[in-house]
């Protein structure tokens, strides 16, 4: 248990460092270059963002083997949403990478993750600051739906490019008459994305009620 706690602390620390670097870099670049910094957000921080999101797949494994007590399905949906949008939609279409929606999406993701991994690190050591606890379980409720809207907008922006370039669309040779038109797959995924959002928001409210219920924070401090 002690070894697993150390491992989880190191994992949270790595994620905190990565997302803090991204978040700080975005703010400094915006303060320095203004709107010009928005268009090349992906080119300046995309590599670190991809590494952090790939690393987050470990969180699914943590839940499966029982060292993280979070619910599997909500966390699985949140991680796969990011993986699909980042690697399938944004990374595969260079024309999408320069859109302002990418900057908005990265800002929302990193704001949430900096708070979440800070809370997790301190919680591993048994430290609970009431303002941070409140922020961790409250900030995600308005920001997560905004991030879903940004994901949906990014997908909509990418559709013309998937249609014109035929990326990921597959037409099987004779004697098969089956083909996969990827823009249709993305449109169907939009339904999954917004349906999953309703489920995840319900889970976020449940987690907030559990952790911010009357006396919970005070009990943790004592």
Tab-separated table of C-alpha atoms in Angstrom:
chain	number	residue	atom	x	y	z
A	1	UNK	CA	0.000	0.000	0.000
A	2	UNK	CA	2.819	2.399	0.849
A	3	UNK	CA	4.648	1.517	-2.376
A	4	UNK	CA	1.494	2.038	-4.449
A	5	UNK	CA	0.889	5.356	-2.733
A	6	UNK	CA	4.414	6.489	-3.628
A	7	UNK	CA	3.905	5.343	-7.216
A	8	UNK	CA	0.617	7.246	-7.509
A	9	UNK	CA	2.241	10.340	-6.001
A	10	UNK	CA	5.052	10.185	-8.587
A	11	UNK	CA	2.498	9.699	-11.361
A	12	UNK	CA	0.462	12.714	-10.199
A	13	UNK	CA	3.671	14.748	-9.864
A	14	UNK	CA	4.691	13.947	-13.450
A	15	UNK	CA	1.261	14.913	-14.749
A	16	UNK	CA	1.261	18.075	-12.639
A	17	UNK	CA	4.655	19.110	-14.033
A	18	UNK	CA	3.580	18.439	-17.614
A	19	UNK	CA	0.270	20.257	-17.419
A	20	UNK	CA	1.756	23.128	-15.391
A	21	UNK	CA	4.408	23.609	-18.060
A	22	UNK	CA	1.760	23.652	-20.791
A	23	UNK	CA	-0.525	26.012	-18.868
A	24	UNK	CA	2.300	28.422	-17.988
A	25	UNK	CA	3.657	28.319	-21.524
A	26	UNK	CA	0.248	29.188	-22.973
A	27	UNK	CA	-0.208	32.152	-20.624
A	28	UNK	CA	3.300	33.540	-21.209
A	29	UNK	CA	3.001	33.168	-24.963
A	30	UNK	CA	-0.366	34.929	-24.975
A	31	UNK	CA	0.950	37.783	-22.818
A	32	UNK	CA	3.978	38.116	-25.101
A	33	UNK	CA	2.527	37.627	-28.588
A	34	UNK	CA	-1.202	38.215	-28.044
A	35	UNK	CA	-3.572	36.646	-30.561
A	36	UNK	CA	-0.673	35.561	-32.747
A	37	UNK	CA	0.179	32.910	-30.162
A	38	UNK	CA	-3.212	31.203	-30.515
A	39	UNK	CA	-2.688	29.900	-34.024
A	40	UNK	CA	0.518	27.993	-33.239
A	41	UNK	CA	-0.538	26.581	-29.871
A	42	UNK	CA	-0.406	23.003	-31.141
A	43	UNK	CA	3.042	23.437	-32.680
A	44	UNK	CA	4.548	24.862	-29.485
A	45	UNK	CA	3.018	22.560	-26.858
A	46	UNK	CA	1.436	19.722	-28.841
A	47	UNK	CA	4.202	17.216	-28.114
A	48	UNK	CA	4.012	17.624	-24.331
A	49	UNK	CA	0.209	17.545	-24.499
A	50	UNK	CA	0.273	14.265	-26.407
A	51	UNK	CA	2.711	12.742	-23.911
A	52	UNK	CA	0.520	13.770	-20.967
A	53	UNK	CA	-2.612	12.354	-22.579
A	54	UNK	CA	-0.899	9.074	-23.443
A	55	UNK	CA	0.315	8.841	-19.862
A	56	UNK	CA	-3.237	9.365	-18.605
A	57	UNK	CA	-4.201	5.968	-20.078
A	58	UNK	CA	-2.474	4.513	-17.013
A	59	UNK	CA	-5.337	5.868	-14.917
A	60	UNK	CA	-7.638	3.265	-16.456
A	61	UNK	CA	-5.152	0.573	-15.433
A	62	UNK	CA	-4.978	2.040	-11.910
A	63	UNK	CA	-8.727	1.609	-11.527
A	64	UNK	CA	-8.736	-1.892	-13.023
A	65	UNK	CA	-6.094	-3.214	-10.618
A	66	UNK	CA	-7.740	-1.499	-7.662
A	67	UNK	CA	-5.152	1.086	-6.573
A	68	UNK	CA	-7.465	3.927	-7.592
A	69	UNK	CA	-11.010	3.852	-6.216
A	70	UNK	CA	-12.498	6.101	-8.903
A	71	UNK	CA	-15.355	4.817	-11.036
A	72	UNK	CA	-14.104	3.184	-14.229
A	73	UNK	CA	-16.694	4.211	-16.844
A	74	UNK	CA	-16.662	8.010	-16.263
A	75	UNK	CA	-12.858	8.112	-16.215
A	76	UNK	CA	-12.653	5.851	-19.283
A	77	UNK	CA	-15.014	8.131	-21.205
A	78	UNK	CA	-13.116	11.280	-20.249
A	79	UNK	CA	-9.749	9.835	-21.258
A	80	UNK	CA	-10.935	8.324	-24.541
A	81	UNK	CA	-12.663	11.596	-25.488
A	82	UNK	CA	-9.359	13.424	-25.249
A	83	UNK	CA	-7.399	10.686	-27.010
A	84	UNK	CA	-9.820	10.612	-29.940
A	85	UNK	CA	-10.040	14.383	-30.364
A	86	UNK	CA	-6.311	14.992	-29.882
A	87	UNK	CA	-4.823	12.131	-31.879
A	88	UNK	CA	-7.527	11.294	-34.423
A	89	UNK	CA	-9.034	14.712	-35.135
A	90	UNK	CA	-6.384	17.347	-34.408
A	91	UNK	CA	-3.101	15.510	-34.895
A	92	UNK	CA	-4.143	13.981	-38.219
A	93	UNK	CA	-5.300	17.236	-39.839
A	94	UNK	CA	-2.675	19.975	-40.042
A	95	UNK	CA	-5.309	22.497	-41.122
A	96	UNK	CA	-7.177	22.006	-37.832
A	97	UNK	CA	-4.062	22.450	-35.693
A	98	UNK	CA	-3.965	26.192	-36.343
A	99	UNK	CA	-7.592	26.826	-35.346
A	100	UNK	CA	-8.333	28.887	-32.246
A	101	UNK	CA	-10.525	26.090	-30.865
A	102	UNK	CA	-7.365	24.033	-30.242
A	103	UNK	CA	-6.043	26.747	-27.928
A	104	UNK	CA	-9.380	26.937	-26.094
A	105	UNK	CA	-9.488	23.175	-25.712
A	106	UNK	CA	-5.919	22.945	-24.404
A	107	UNK	CA	-6.556	25.793	-21.960
A	108	UNK	CA	-9.631	24.080	-20.491
A	109	UNK	CA	-7.930	20.693	-20.254
A	110	UNK	CA	-4.856	22.023	-18.515
A	111	UNK	CA	-6.727	24.286	-16.128
A	112	UNK	CA	-8.730	21.298	-14.936
A	113	UNK	CA	-5.711	19.004	-14.756
A	114	UNK	CA	-3.437	21.391	-12.871
A	115	UNK	CA	-6.074	21.639	-10.137
A	116	UNK	CA	-6.873	17.916	-10.180
A	117	UNK	CA	-3.284	16.666	-9.972
A	118	UNK	CA	-2.405	19.226	-7.301
A	119	UNK	CA	-5.312	17.951	-5.212
A	120	UNK	CA	-4.350	14.325	-5.865
A	121	UNK	CA	-0.714	14.848	-4.841
A	122	UNK	CA	-1.655	16.472	-1.556
A	123	UNK	CA	-4.340	13.846	-0.910
A	124	UNK	CA	-1.713	11.080	-1.260
A	125	UNK	CA	0.053	12.702	1.710
A	126	UNK	CA	-3.168	13.093	3.687
A	127	UNK	CA	-3.265	16.861	3.183
A	128	UNK	CA	-6.622	18.447	2.372
A	129	UNK	CA	-6.986	22.206	1.925
A	130	UNK	CA	-10.695	23.124	1.934
A	131	UNK	CA	-10.374	25.801	-0.823
A	132	UNK	CA	-8.452	23.394	-3.070
A	133	UNK	CA	-10.884	20.564	-2.347
A	134	UNK	CA	-13.812	22.822	-3.193
A	135	UNK	CA	-12.097	24.019	-6.377
A	136	UNK	CA	-11.234	20.481	-7.496
A	137	UNK	CA	-14.796	19.199	-7.211
A	138	UNK	CA	-16.542	22.401	-8.331
A	139	UNK	CA	-14.467	23.787	-11.209
A	140	UNK	CA	-15.004	20.692	-13.361
A	141	UNK	CA	-18.796	21.093	-13.332
A	142	UNK	CA	-18.889	24.253	-15.507
A	143	UNK	CA	-15.618	23.642	-17.378
A	144	UNK	CA	-16.202	20.044	-18.457
A	145	UNK	CA	-19.330	20.879	-20.543
A	146	UNK	CA	-17.393	23.772	-22.094
A	147	UNK	CA	-14.597	21.389	-23.032
A	148	UNK	CA	-17.138	19.017	-24.611
A	149	UNK	CA	-18.529	21.890	-26.670
A	150	UNK	CA	-14.974	22.723	-27.759
A	151	UNK	CA	-14.379	19.074	-28.699
A	152	UNK	CA	-17.596	19.024	-30.707
A	153	UNK	CA	-16.634	22.255	-32.468
A	154	UNK	CA	-13.175	20.867	-33.268
A	155	UNK	CA	-14.787	17.787	-34.806
A	156	UNK	CA	-17.176	19.927	-36.877
A	157	UNK	CA	-14.282	22.086	-38.091
A	158	UNK	CA	-12.342	18.980	-39.114
A	159	UNK	CA	-15.153	17.381	-41.138
A	160	UNK	CA	-14.490	19.275	-44.431
A	161	UNK	CA	-10.842	18.203	-44.329
A	162	UNK	CA	-11.687	14.554	-43.666
A	163	UNK	CA	-14.156	14.738	-46.547
A	164	UNK	CA	-11.727	16.294	-49.011
A	165	UNK	CA	-8.612	14.305	-48.060
A	166	UNK	CA	-10.358	10.998	-47.328
A	167	UNK	CA	-8.309	10.475	-44.154
A	168	UNK	CA	-9.206	7.185	-42.417
A	169	UNK	CA	-11.947	6.463	-44.967
A	170	UNK	CA	-11.650	2.888	-46.201
A	171	UNK	CA	-13.097	1.233	-49.294
A	172	UNK	CA	-12.587	-2.518	-49.325
A	173	UNK	CA	-11.624	-4.131	-52.671
A	174	UNK	CA	-13.742	-6.637	-54.622
A	175	UNK	CA	-15.517	-8.913	-53.712
A	176	UNK	CA	-16.360	-6.785	-50.674
A	177	UNK	CA	-18.717	-3.865	-51.190
A	178	UNK	CA	-18.285	-2.452	-47.713
A	179	UNK	CA	-16.683	0.934	-47.111
A	180	UNK	CA	-16.142	3.211	-44.110
A	181	UNK	CA	-16.654	6.932	-44.688
A	182	UNK	CA	-14.890	8.496	-41.724
A	183	UNK	CA	-16.857	11.791	-41.603
A	184	UNK	CA	-19.960	9.688	-40.876
A	185	UNK	CA	-18.089	7.977	-38.052
A	186	UNK	CA	-17.223	11.372	-36.558
A	187	UNK	CA	-20.817	12.552	-36.823
A	188	UNK	CA	-21.988	9.461	-34.982
A	189	UNK	CA	-19.292	10.016	-32.393
A	190	UNK	CA	-20.693	13.497	-31.739
A	191	UNK	CA	-23.864	11.813	-30.478
A	192	UNK	CA	-21.799	9.547	-28.239
A	193	UNK	CA	-19.799	12.534	-26.998
A	194	UNK	CA	-22.814	14.560	-25.889
A	195	UNK	CA	-24.627	11.502	-24.500
A	196	UNK	CA	-21.565	10.639	-22.451
A	197	UNK	CA	-21.378	14.234	-21.245
A	198	UNK	CA	-24.725	13.887	-19.483
A	199	UNK	CA	-23.547	10.744	-17.696
A	200	UNK	CA	-20.215	12.279	-16.674
A	201	UNK	CA	-21.809	15.486	-15.394
A	202	UNK	CA	-24.105	13.390	-13.222
A	203	UNK	CA	-21.029	11.595	-11.864
A	204	UNK	CA	-19.263	14.917	-11.211
A	205	UNK	CA	-22.200	16.151	-9.152
A	206	UNK	CA	-22.185	12.866	-7.232
A	207	UNK	CA	-18.458	13.168	-6.468
A	208	UNK	CA	-18.939	16.768	-5.370
A	209	UNK	CA	-21.713	15.783	-3.011
A	210	UNK	CA	-19.626	12.958	-1.530
A	211	UNK	CA	-16.475	15.042	-0.984
A	212	UNK	CA	-18.075	18.382	-0.115
A	213	UNK	CA	-20.925	17.079	2.042
A	214	UNK	CA	-21.494	18.619	5.440
A	215	UNK	CA	-18.458	18.117	7.598
A	216	UNK	CA	-16.465	16.094	5.071
A	217	UNK	CA	-13.679	18.613	4.596
A	218	UNK	CA	-13.455	19.316	8.316
A	219	UNK	CA	-13.198	15.612	9.056
A	220	UNK	CA	-10.353	15.248	6.543
A	221	UNK	CA	-8.456	18.105	8.124
A	222	UNK	CA	-8.776	16.531	11.565
